[in-house]
Amino acid sequence: LNTTVADNEKLFTKREIDAAKRAVQLQERLGWPSTTAFKKIIRQNSILNCPVTLEDIDRSLVVYGTPTALVRGRTVRKKSSKAVHVPRVPLPLQIKERFRNVELFV
């Protein structure tokens, strides 16, 4: 099921959409704290006269999803596994004699 932002915005009033946009803008201005940390900042009233509420944050997640900047900044590349060393196997004499002019490179 693919839903677009426009489809998600139809679920809310214009005032609720504006409040969700303000929540995303504030999260950006704070340097993209995690959603949990952002909610904690709002819950503890760390920002004076802040118009953003916890419901606005939740609504922004429903409408816009998790911000890509949040995901990109915390995604870490996994280490690749080391190559396995395969021991060299000598070519059987019968094959070597039959195919003298063929050179194999792997």
XYZ file of C-alpha atoms in Angstrom:
106
model
C 0.000 0.000 0.000
C 1.645 3.205 -1.198
C 0.373 6.376 0.379
C 1.569 9.831 -0.534
C 2.015 12.852 1.668
C -1.007 14.405 -0.048
C -3.132 11.378 0.902
C -1.879 11.558 4.482
C -2.572 15.291 4.692
C -6.227 14.670 3.788
C -6.637 12.897 7.137
C -6.027 16.128 9.090
C -7.207 19.741 9.164
C -5.128 22.572 7.729
C -4.272 23.767 11.236
C -3.039 20.291 12.210
C -0.931 20.075 9.024
C 0.633 23.476 9.748
C 1.439 22.352 13.297
C 3.058 19.154 11.942
C 5.177 21.239 9.544
C 6.266 23.446 12.453
C 7.289 20.328 14.365
C 9.473 19.154 11.467
C 11.009 22.632 11.070
C 11.812 22.797 14.785
C 13.369 19.343 14.724
C 15.540 20.472 11.808
C 16.592 23.665 13.594
C 17.575 21.630 16.648
C 19.961 19.585 14.508
C 17.727 16.557 13.902
C 17.592 15.002 17.368
C 16.032 11.539 17.446
C 12.256 11.468 17.744
C 12.535 10.220 21.324
C 14.961 13.002 22.271
C 12.815 15.582 20.468
C 9.726 14.472 22.391
C 11.712 14.662 25.632
C 12.746 18.250 24.831
C 9.121 19.216 24.243
C 7.805 17.257 27.254
C 10.299 18.950 29.625
C 9.476 22.430 28.253
C 13.150 23.008 27.453
C 12.165 25.591 24.823
C 10.295 28.601 26.174
C 6.983 29.489 24.491
C 7.267 26.566 22.096
C 4.104 26.145 20.006
C 4.941 22.513 19.133
C 3.215 19.766 21.124
C 3.805 16.033 21.407
C 0.699 15.475 19.280
C 2.228 17.657 16.547
C 5.329 15.458 16.528
C 3.237 12.294 16.299
C 1.143 13.837 13.543
C 4.242 14.823 11.571
C 5.424 11.218 11.689
C 2.064 10.026 10.342
C 1.961 12.602 7.550
C 5.620 12.824 6.512
C 7.153 9.663 7.976
C 10.576 9.546 9.589
C 12.726 12.407 8.244
C 15.369 11.162 5.816
C 18.021 13.378 7.419
C 17.438 11.530 10.682
C 17.918 8.134 9.045
C 20.910 9.126 6.918
C 22.822 10.574 9.814
C 22.539 7.442 11.914
C 22.958 4.688 9.344
C 26.321 3.000 9.640
C 27.993 0.897 6.998
C 28.554 -2.682 8.077
C 32.021 -4.178 7.824
C 32.433 -6.600 4.983
C 33.506 -10.124 5.729
C 37.095 -11.022 4.960
C 37.838 -13.011 1.833
C 38.397 -16.681 2.446
C 41.789 -17.978 1.330
C 41.425 -20.971 -0.981
C 44.511 -23.193 -1.187
C 45.973 -23.785 -4.615
C 45.183 -27.221 -6.061
C 47.648 -28.647 -8.601
C 46.219 -29.608 -11.983
C 46.071 -33.368 -12.587
C 48.766 -34.616 -14.949
C 46.282 -36.101 -17.471
C 44.561 -32.759 -17.976
C 47.859 -30.931 -18.110
C 49.153 -33.167 -20.922
C 45.950 -33.053 -22.954
C 45.502 -29.287 -22.801
C 49.104 -28.045 -23.029
C 48.257 -24.914 -25.008
C 45.476 -23.730 -22.692
C 46.325 -21.350 -19.857
C 43.893 -20.938 -16.956
C 43.691 -17.720 -14.972
C 41.309 -17.346 -12.054
